[in-house]
PDB file of C-alpha atoms in Angstrom:
ATOM      1  CA  UNK O   1     -77.151  90.082 -32.452  1.00  0.00           C
ATOM      2  CA  UNK O   2     -80.541  89.319 -31.628  1.00  0.00           C
ATOM      3  CA  UNK O   3     -80.726  87.453 -34.960  1.00  0.00           C
ATOM      4  CA  UNK O   4     -77.781  85.247 -33.522  1.00  0.00           C
ATOM      5  CA  UNK O   5     -79.667  84.468 -30.455  1.00  0.00           C
ATOM      6  CA  UNK O   6     -82.944  83.925 -31.907  1.00  0.00           C
ATOM      7  CA  UNK O   7     -81.241  81.421 -34.260  1.00  0.00           C
ATOM      8  CA  UNK O   8     -79.660  79.763 -31.667  1.00  0.00           C
ATOM      9  CA  UNK O   9     -82.679  79.332 -29.598  1.00  0.00           C
ATOM     10  CA  UNK O  10     -84.614  78.045 -32.564  1.00  0.00           C
ATOM     11  CA  UNK O  11     -81.999  75.356 -33.011  1.00  0.00           C
ATOM     12  CA  UNK O  12     -82.300  74.221 -29.232  1.00  0.00           C
ATOM     13  CA  UNK O  13     -85.927  74.296 -29.847  1.00  0.00           C
ATOM     14  CA  UNK O  14     -86.091  71.895 -32.604  1.00  0.00           C
ATOM     15  CA  UNK O  15     -83.976  69.329 -30.785  1.00  0.00           C
ATOM     16  CA  UNK O  16     -86.537  69.402 -27.990  1.00  0.00           C
ATOM     17  CA  UNK O  17     -85.298  72.372 -26.103  1.00  0.00           C
ATOM     18  CA  UNK O  18     -83.156  70.630 -23.424  1.00  0.00           C
ATOM     19  CA  UNK O  19     -79.561  71.689 -23.719  1.00  0.00           C
ATOM     20  CA  UNK O  20     -78.069  68.710 -21.914  1.00  0.00           C
ATOM     21  CA  UNK O  21     -79.458  66.155 -24.715  1.00  0.00           C
ATOM     22  CA  UNK O  22     -78.318  68.265 -27.297  1.00  0.00           C
ATOM     23  CA  UNK O  23     -74.474  68.544 -25.743  1.00  0.00           C
ATOM     24  CA  UNK O  24     -74.771  64.544 -25.071  1.00  0.00           C
ATOM     25  CA  UNK O  25     -75.615  64.061 -28.807  1.00  0.00           C
ATOM     26  CA  UNK O  26     -72.727  66.352 -29.980  1.00  0.00           C
ATOM     27  CA  UNK O  27     -70.410  64.582 -27.522  1.00  0.00           C
ATOM     28  CA  UNK O  28     -71.287  61.485 -29.075  1.00  0.00           C
ATOM     29  CA  UNK O  29     -70.884  62.537 -32.522  1.00  0.00           C
ATOM     30  CA  UNK O  30     -67.290  63.650 -31.843  1.00  0.00           C
ATOM     31  CA  UNK O  31     -66.257  61.199 -29.418  1.00  0.00           C
ATOM     32  CA  UNK O  32     -67.997  57.863 -29.704  1.00  0.00           C
ATOM     33  CA  UNK O  33     -66.330  56.445 -32.528  1.00  0.00           C
ATOM     34  CA  UNK O  34     -63.118  56.558 -30.738  1.00  0.00           C
ATOM     35  CA  UNK O  35     -64.849  55.110 -27.214  1.00  0.00           C
ATOM     36  CA  UNK O  36     -65.955  52.259 -29.463  1.00  0.00           C
ATOM     37  CA  UNK O  37     -62.965  51.247 -30.983  1.00  0.00           C
ATOM     38  CA  UNK O  38     -61.333  51.713 -27.882  1.00  0.00           C
ATOM     39  CA  UNK O  39     -63.402  49.438 -26.716  1.00  0.00           C
ATOM     40  CA  UNK O  40     -62.896  46.951 -29.740  1.00  0.00           C
ATOM     41  CA  UNK O  41     -59.488  46.940 -29.220  1.00  0.00           C
ATOM     42  CA  UNK O  42     -59.398  45.726 -25.454  1.00  0.00           C
ATOM     43  CA  UNK O  43     -61.664  42.692 -26.457  1.00  0.00           C
ATOM     44  CA  UNK O  44     -59.172  42.108 -29.357  1.00  0.00           C
ATOM     45  CA  UNK O  45     -56.144  42.219 -26.695  1.00  0.00           C
ATOM     46  CA  UNK O  46     -58.183  40.042 -24.153  1.00  0.00           C
ATOM     47  CA  UNK O  47     -58.828  37.514 -27.153  1.00  0.00           C
ATOM     48  CA  UNK O  48     -54.872  37.320 -27.902  1.00  0.00           C
ATOM     49  CA  UNK O  49     -54.004  36.910 -24.524  1.00  0.00           C
ATOM     50  CA  UNK O  50     -56.533  33.926 -23.919  1.00  0.00           C
ATOM     51  CA  UNK O  51     -54.861  32.469 -27.158  1.00  0.00           C
ATOM     52  CA  UNK O  52     -51.448  33.261 -25.791  1.00  0.00           C
ATOM     53  CA  UNK O  53     -52.395  31.248 -22.366  1.00  0.00           C
ATOM     54  CA  UNK O  54     -54.151  28.487 -23.835  1.00  0.00           C
ATOM     55  CA  UNK O  55     -50.781  27.961 -26.700  1.00  0.00           C
ATOM     56  CA  UNK O  56     -48.314  28.239 -23.985  1.00  0.00           C
ATOM     57  CA  UNK O  57     -50.402  25.633 -21.468  1.00  0.00           C
ATOM     58  CA  UNK O  58     -50.435  23.510 -24.422  1.00  0.00           C
ATOM     59  CA  UNK O  59     -46.955  23.541 -25.421  1.00  0.00           C
ATOM     60  CA  UNK O  60     -46.027  22.781 -21.601  1.00  0.00           C
ATOM     61  CA  UNK O  61     -48.049  19.710 -21.077  1.00  0.00           C
ATOM     62  CA  UNK O  62     -46.745  18.362 -24.845  1.00  0.00           C
ATOM     63  CA  UNK O  63     -42.939  18.990 -23.604  1.00  0.00           C
ATOM     64  CA  UNK O  64     -43.579  16.968 -20.253  1.00  0.00           C
ATOM     65  CA  UNK O  65     -45.109  14.002 -22.269  1.00  0.00           C
ATOM     66  CA  UNK O  66     -42.427  11.293 -23.411  1.00  0.00           C
ATOM     67  CA  UNK O  67     -41.991  11.071 -27.308  1.00  0.00           C
ATOM     68  CA  UNK O  68     -39.973   8.272 -27.468  1.00  0.00           C
ATOM     69  CA  UNK O  69     -40.887   4.824 -26.658  1.00  0.00           C
ATOM     70  CA  UNK O  70     -38.097   2.737 -25.215  1.00  0.00           C
ATOM     71  CA  UNK O  71     -38.340  -1.243 -25.931  1.00  0.00           C
ATOM     72  CA  UNK O  72     -36.222  -4.108 -24.300  1.00  0.00           C
ATOM     73  CA  UNK O  73     -34.555  -5.787 -27.052  1.00  0.00           C
ATOM     74  CA  UNK O  74     -33.439  -9.561 -26.546  1.00  0.00           C
ATOM     75  CA  UNK O  75     -30.886 -10.887 -29.168  1.00  0.00           C
ATOM     76  CA  UNK O  76     -30.734 -14.789 -28.954  1.00  0.00           C
ATOM     77  CA  UNK O  77     -27.652 -16.942 -29.741  1.00  0.00           C
ATOM     78  CA  UNK O  78     -28.150 -16.761 -33.619  1.00  0.00           C
ATOM     79  CA  UNK O  79     -28.353 -12.588 -33.293  1.00  0.00           C
ATOM     80  CA  UNK O  80     -31.779 -12.399 -34.120  1.00  0.00           C
ATOM     81  CA  UNK O  81     -33.592  -9.446 -32.279  1.00  0.00           C
ATOM     82  CA  UNK O  82     -36.673  -9.784 -31.377  1.00  0.00           C
ATOM     83  CA  UNK O  83     -38.997  -7.181 -29.193  1.00  0.00           C
ATOM     84  CA  UNK O  84     -39.661  -8.552 -25.788  1.00  0.00           C
ATOM     85  CA  UNK O  85     -41.696  -5.403 -24.181  1.00  0.00           C
ATOM     86  CA  UNK O  86     -42.107  -1.719 -23.977  1.00  0.00           C
ATOM     87  CA  UNK O  87     -39.803  -0.521 -21.080  1.00  0.00           C
ATOM     88  CA  UNK O  88     -41.959   1.993 -19.905  1.00  0.00           C
ATOM     89  CA  UNK O  89     -44.548   0.214 -19.012  1.00  0.00           C
ATOM     90  CA  UNK O  90     -43.506  -0.674 -15.405  1.00  0.00           C
ATOM     91  CA  UNK O  91     -44.113  -4.367 -14.309  1.00  0.00           C
ATOM     92  CA  UNK O  92     -43.667  -6.420 -11.517  1.00  0.00           C
ATOM     93  CA  UNK O  93     -39.928  -7.956 -10.164  1.00  0.00           C
ATOM     94  CA  UNK O  94     -39.688 -11.184 -11.872  1.00  0.00           C
ATOM     95  CA  UNK O  95     -39.766 -14.457  -9.568  1.00  0.00           C
ATOM     96  CA  UNK O  96     -36.669 -15.647 -11.115  1.00  0.00           C
ATOM     97  CA  UNK O  97     -34.428 -12.164 -10.047  1.00  0.00           C
ATOM     98  CA  UNK O  98     -36.164 -12.264  -6.427  1.00  0.00           C
ATOM     99  CA  UNK O  99     -35.128 -15.983  -6.063  1.00  0.00           C
ATOM    100  CA  UNK O 100     -31.476 -15.012  -7.392  1.00  0.00           C
ATOM    101  CA  UNK O 101     -31.390 -12.119  -5.138  1.00  0.00           C
ATOM    102  CA  UNK O 102     -32.308 -14.229  -2.036  1.00  0.00           C
ATOM    103  CA  UNK O 103     -29.604 -16.899  -2.991  1.00  0.00           C
ATOM    104  CA  UNK O 104     -26.803 -14.514  -3.455  1.00  0.00           C
ATOM    105  CA  UNK O 105     -27.689 -12.813  -0.230  1.00  0.00           C
ATOM    106  CA  UNK O 106     -27.257 -16.358   1.461  1.00  0.00           C
ATOM    107  CA  UNK O 107     -24.077 -17.074   0.092  1.00  0.00           C
ATOM    108  CA  UNK O 108     -22.605 -13.203   0.974  1.00  0.00           C
ATOM    109  CA  UNK O 109     -24.011 -14.093   4.420  1.00  0.00           C
ATOM    110  CA  UNK O 110     -22.546 -17.404   5.188  1.00  0.00           C
ATOM    111  CA  UNK O 111     -19.315 -17.328   3.033  1.00  0.00           C
ATOM    112  CA  UNK O 112     -16.058 -17.209   4.834  1.00  0.00           C
ATOM    113  CA  UNK O 113     -12.892 -16.475   2.637  1.00  0.00           C
ATOM    114  CA  UNK O 114      -9.075 -15.584   3.437  1.00  0.00           C
ATOM    115  CA  UNK O 115      -9.541 -12.729   1.403  1.00  0.00           C
ATOM    116  CA  UNK O 116     -10.253  -9.799   3.575  1.00  0.00           C
ATOM    117  CA  UNK O 117     -11.160  -7.409   0.725  1.00  0.00           C
ATOM    118  CA  UNK O 118     -13.499 -10.040  -0.838  1.00  0.00           C
ATOM    119  CA  UNK O 119     -15.217 -10.733   2.511  1.00  0.00           C
ATOM    120  CA  UNK O 120     -15.839  -6.702   3.533  1.00  0.00           C
ATOM    121  CA  UNK O 121     -17.466  -6.410  -0.134  1.00  0.00           C
ATOM    122  CA  UNK O 122     -19.911  -9.327   0.205  1.00  0.00           C
ATOM    123  CA  UNK O 123     -20.914  -7.848   3.777  1.00  0.00           C
ATOM    124  CA  UNK O 124     -21.221  -4.482   2.345  1.00  0.00           C
ATOM    125  CA  UNK O 125     -23.184  -6.031  -0.657  1.00  0.00           C
ATOM    126  CA  UNK O 126     -25.466  -7.970   1.943  1.00  0.00           C
ATOM    127  CA  UNK O 127     -26.304  -4.618   3.676  1.00  0.00           C
ATOM    128  CA  UNK O 128     -27.877  -3.265   0.540  1.00  0.00           C
ATOM    129  CA  UNK O 129     -30.763  -5.539   0.636  1.00  0.00           C
ATOM    130  CA  UNK O 130     -31.368  -6.003   4.568  1.00  0.00           C
ATOM    131  CA  UNK O 131     -34.407  -4.345   6.385  1.00  0.00           C
ATOM    132  CA  UNK O 132     -36.629  -4.358   9.328  1.00  0.00           C
ATOM    133  CA  UNK O 133     -35.861  -6.932  11.633  1.00  0.00           C
ATOM    134  CA  UNK O 134     -33.493  -8.962   9.238  1.00  0.00           C
ATOM    135  CA  UNK O 135     -30.818  -6.177   9.709  1.00  0.00           C
ATOM    136  CA  UNK O 136     -30.948  -7.301  13.822  1.00  0.00           C
ATOM    137  CA  UNK O 137     -30.780 -10.487  12.880  1.00  0.00           C
ATOM    138  CA  UNK O 138     -27.733 -10.006  10.763  1.00  0.00           C
ATOM    139  CA  UNK O 139     -26.197  -7.726  13.573  1.00  0.00           C
ATOM    140  CA  UNK O 140     -26.434 -10.275  16.061  1.00  0.00           C
ATOM    141  CA  UNK O 141     -24.818 -12.977  14.033  1.00  0.00           C
ATOM    142  CA  UNK O 142     -21.733 -11.281  12.852  1.00  0.00           C
ATOM    143  CA  UNK O 143     -21.192 -10.509  16.827  1.00  0.00           C
ATOM    144  CA  UNK O 144     -21.227 -14.084  17.704  1.00  0.00           C
ATOM    145  CA  UNK O 145     -19.658 -15.282  14.272  1.00  0.00           C
ATOM    146  CA  UNK O 146     -17.108 -13.170  12.859  1.00  0.00           C
ATOM    147  CA  UNK O 147     -15.833 -14.086   9.768  1.00  0.00           C
ATOM    148  CA  UNK O 148     -12.526 -12.618  10.154  1.00  0.00           C
ATOM    149  CA  UNK O 149     -11.679 -14.387  13.221  1.00  0.00           C
ATOM    150  CA  UNK O 150     -13.254 -17.728  11.757  1.00  0.00           C
ATOM    151  CA  UNK O 151     -10.815 -17.420   8.716  1.00  0.00           C
ATOM    152  CA  UNK O 152      -7.689 -16.606  11.144  1.00  0.00           C
ATOM    153  CA  UNK O 153      -8.726 -19.704  13.066  1.00  0.00           C
ATOM    154  CA  UNK O 154      -8.252 -21.562   9.667  1.00  0.00           C
ATOM    155  CA  UNK O 155     -11.676 -22.370   8.742  1.00  0.00           C
ATOM    156  CA  UNK O 156     -13.182 -21.434   5.527  1.00  0.00           C
ATOM    157  CA  UNK O 157     -16.502 -21.623   4.653  1.00  0.00           C
ATOM    158  CA  UNK O 158     -17.918 -22.338   1.079  1.00  0.00           C
ATOM    159  CA  UNK O 159     -21.994 -22.392   0.464  1.00  0.00           C
ATOM    160  CA  UNK O 160     -24.080 -24.307  -2.396  1.00  0.00           C
ATOM    161  CA  UNK O 161     -27.231 -23.211  -2.665  1.00  0.00           C
ATOM    162  CA  UNK O 162     -29.704 -26.150  -3.241  1.00  0.00           C
ATOM    163  CA  UNK O 163     -31.835 -25.463  -5.972  1.00  0.00           C
ATOM    164  CA  UNK O 164     -33.715 -22.050  -6.316  1.00  0.00           C
ATOM    165  CA  UNK O 165     -35.472 -20.533  -3.387  1.00  0.00           C
ATOM    166  CA  UNK O 166     -38.854 -21.874  -3.361  1.00  0.00           C
ATOM    167  CA  UNK O 167     -42.333 -19.662  -2.335  1.00  0.00           C
ATOM    168  CA  UNK O 168     -44.212 -20.413   0.601  1.00  0.00           C
ATOM    169  CA  UNK O 169     -46.234 -17.533   0.246  1.00  0.00           C
ATOM    170  CA  UNK O 170     -46.830 -14.282  -1.674  1.00  0.00           C
ATOM    171  CA  UNK O 171     -43.874 -12.490   0.187  1.00  0.00           C
ATOM    172  CA  UNK O 172     -41.988 -15.902   2.169  1.00  0.00           C
ATOM    173  CA  UNK O 173     -39.161 -18.045   0.302  1.00  0.00           C
ATOM    174  CA  UNK O 174     -37.511 -20.985   2.013  1.00  0.00           C
ATOM    175  CA  UNK O 175     -33.907 -21.859   0.623  1.00  0.00           C
ATOM    176  CA  UNK O 176     -31.534 -24.863   1.645  1.00  0.00           C
ATOM    177  CA  UNK O 177     -28.143 -24.756   1.156  1.00  0.00           C
ATOM    178  CA  UNK O 178     -25.036 -26.744   2.411  1.00  0.00           C
ATOM    179  CA  UNK O 179     -22.110 -25.071   4.070  1.00  0.00           C
ATOM    180  CA  UNK O 180     -18.730 -27.200   3.398  1.00  0.00           C
ATOM    181  CA  UNK O 181     -15.852 -26.384   6.232  1.00  0.00           C
ATOM    182  CA  UNK O 182     -12.583 -26.330   4.709  1.00  0.00           C
ATOM    183  CA  UNK O 183      -8.935 -25.515   6.102  1.00  0.00           C
ATOM    184  CA  UNK O 184      -6.779 -23.111   4.371  1.00  0.00           C
ATOM    185  CA  UNK O 185      -4.942 -26.102   3.063  1.00  0.00           C
ATOM    186  CA  UNK O 186      -8.379 -27.103   1.288  1.00  0.00           C
ATOM    187  CA  UNK O 187      -8.843 -30.152   3.637  1.00  0.00           C
ATOM    188  CA  UNK O 188     -12.261 -30.859   4.333  1.00  0.00           C
ATOM    189  CA  UNK O 189     -13.407 -30.178   8.006  1.00  0.00           C
ATOM    190  CA  UNK O 190     -16.948 -30.709   8.021  1.00  0.00           C
ATOM    191  CA  UNK O 191     -20.169 -30.233   5.891  1.00  0.00           C
ATOM    192  CA  UNK O 192     -23.891 -28.923   7.200  1.00  0.00           C
ATOM    193  CA  UNK O 193     -27.064 -28.602   5.555  1.00  0.00           C
ATOM    194  CA  UNK O 194     -29.054 -25.239   6.411  1.00  0.00           C
ATOM    195  CA  UNK O 195     -32.515 -23.822   5.467  1.00  0.00           C
ATOM    196  CA  UNK O 196     -33.969 -20.469   6.231  1.00  0.00           C
ATOM    197  CA  UNK O 197     -37.264 -18.937   5.577  1.00  0.00           C
ATOM    198  CA  UNK O 198     -37.208 -15.091   4.346  1.00  0.00           C
ATOM    199  CA  UNK O 199     -39.625 -12.414   3.820  1.00  0.00           C
ATOM    200  CA  UNK O 200     -39.254  -9.920   1.230  1.00  0.00           C
ATOM    201  CA  UNK O 201     -40.452  -6.679   0.048  1.00  0.00           C
ATOM    202  CA  UNK O 202     -39.996  -5.144  -3.444  1.00  0.00           C
ATOM    203  CA  UNK O 203     -39.409  -1.197  -3.495  1.00  0.00           C
ATOM    204  CA  UNK O 204     -38.555  -0.255  -6.809  1.00  0.00           C
ATOM    205  CA  UNK O 205     -35.315   2.048  -6.923  1.00  0.00           C
ATOM    206  CA  UNK O 206     -35.890   5.741  -7.767  1.00  0.00           C
ATOM    207  CA  UNK O 207     -32.388   6.934  -7.053  1.00  0.00           C
ATOM    208  CA  UNK O 208     -29.258   5.907  -9.021  1.00  0.00           C
ATOM    209  CA  UNK O 209     -27.477   5.580  -6.172  1.00  0.00           C
ATOM    210  CA  UNK O 210     -29.972   2.612  -5.071  1.00  0.00           C
ATOM    211  CA  UNK O 211     -30.430   1.348  -8.509  1.00  0.00           C
ATOM    212  CA  UNK O 212     -26.586   0.643  -8.890  1.00  0.00           C
ATOM    213  CA  UNK O 213     -26.708  -1.418  -5.580  1.00  0.00           C
ATOM    214  CA  UNK O 214     -30.154  -3.084  -5.567  1.00  0.00           C
ATOM    215  CA  UNK O 215     -31.565  -3.016  -8.989  1.00  0.00           C
ATOM    216  CA  UNK O 216     -34.063  -5.159  -8.257  1.00  0.00           C
ATOM    217  CA  UNK O 217     -35.493  -3.121  -5.408  1.00  0.00           C
ATOM    218  CA  UNK O 218     -35.730  -6.680  -3.416  1.00  0.00           C
ATOM    219  CA  UNK O 219     -35.290  -6.210   0.375  1.00  0.00           C
ATOM    220  CA  UNK O 220     -35.036  -9.138   2.922  1.00  0.00           C
ATOM    221  CA  UNK O 221     -37.089  -7.820   5.980  1.00  0.00           C
ATOM    222  CA  UNK O 222     -37.503 -11.057   7.993  1.00  0.00           C
ATOM    223  CA  UNK O 223     -35.098 -14.014   8.573  1.00  0.00           C
ATOM    224  CA  UNK O 224     -34.881 -17.213  10.298  1.00  0.00           C
ATOM    225  CA  UNK O 225     -32.259 -19.959   9.633  1.00  0.00           C
ATOM    226  CA  UNK O 226     -31.316 -22.866  11.054  1.00  0.00           C
ATOM    227  CA  UNK O 227     -29.479 -26.587  10.572  1.00  0.00           C
ATOM    228  CA  UNK O 228     -31.348 -29.442   9.119  1.00  0.00           C
ATOM    229  CA  UNK O 229     -30.218 -32.565  11.357  1.00  0.00           C
ATOM    230  CA  UNK O 230     -31.665 -35.698  10.161  1.00  0.00           C
ATOM    231  CA  UNK O 231     -34.332 -34.206   7.987  1.00  0.00           C
ATOM    232  CA  UNK O 232     -35.542 -31.972  10.737  1.00  0.00           C
ATOM    233  CA  UNK O 233     -34.515 -28.239  11.375  1.00  0.00           C
ATOM    234  CA  UNK O 234     -33.059 -27.166  14.410  1.00  0.00           C
ATOM    235  CA  UNK O 235     -33.308 -23.544  14.936  1.00  0.00           C
ATOM    236  CA  UNK O 236     -30.418 -21.875  16.197  1.00  0.00           C
ATOM    237  CA  UNK O 237     -29.010 -18.502  15.599  1.00  0.00           C
ATOM    238  CA  UNK O 238     -25.593 -19.381  16.174  1.00  0.00           C
ATOM    239  CA  UNK O 239     -25.268 -22.640  13.135  1.00  0.00           C
TER     240      UNK O 239
END
């Protein structure tokens, strides 16, 4: 027994005589490799997680991008096709479209027909192009000049637009038209020339319902009209 105690004491003395350091060295020899491998696996797992996150983010961004580029194709009378422009590039509303919409609004506003259903459709279509104070002007007009009552009285009004509406500023146009009043039998009763200044605002449609009713997004926000008498403009809401 004394021999074994002497051997143990000699071993401890050879390692510096500190049993705690000797125990730490022995523990590291047994479990240090496990700890090192565990740390390496944690680092590798974190690296894989980072790569996965970057990959998913890239896939989401790539999926949200439009890969198909639409083009507007125009075909002439001979059947020859030519690329006009890219449809994904938002462009300003063409001036011709604005002029056409204004002319159509004036025609729907002032026309009086014996077809009640057609008259209702014109009034409904007109409401899709009105905004701001123009709504109040039209409301007052229809209160004073009820197209259904006018048609019952035996008068029908046909509107002829005199040329395209001309711009007077960046947002305003002047339009001139002639109203031909006839009886239900087609007899000419009267004829007058009118002029109006309209202020427009373009709001491209974002909903399908608005796109079907007002595809150009052209809205008349202000309206002033009157009869042209002897080369001078007489501003009256009733005419």
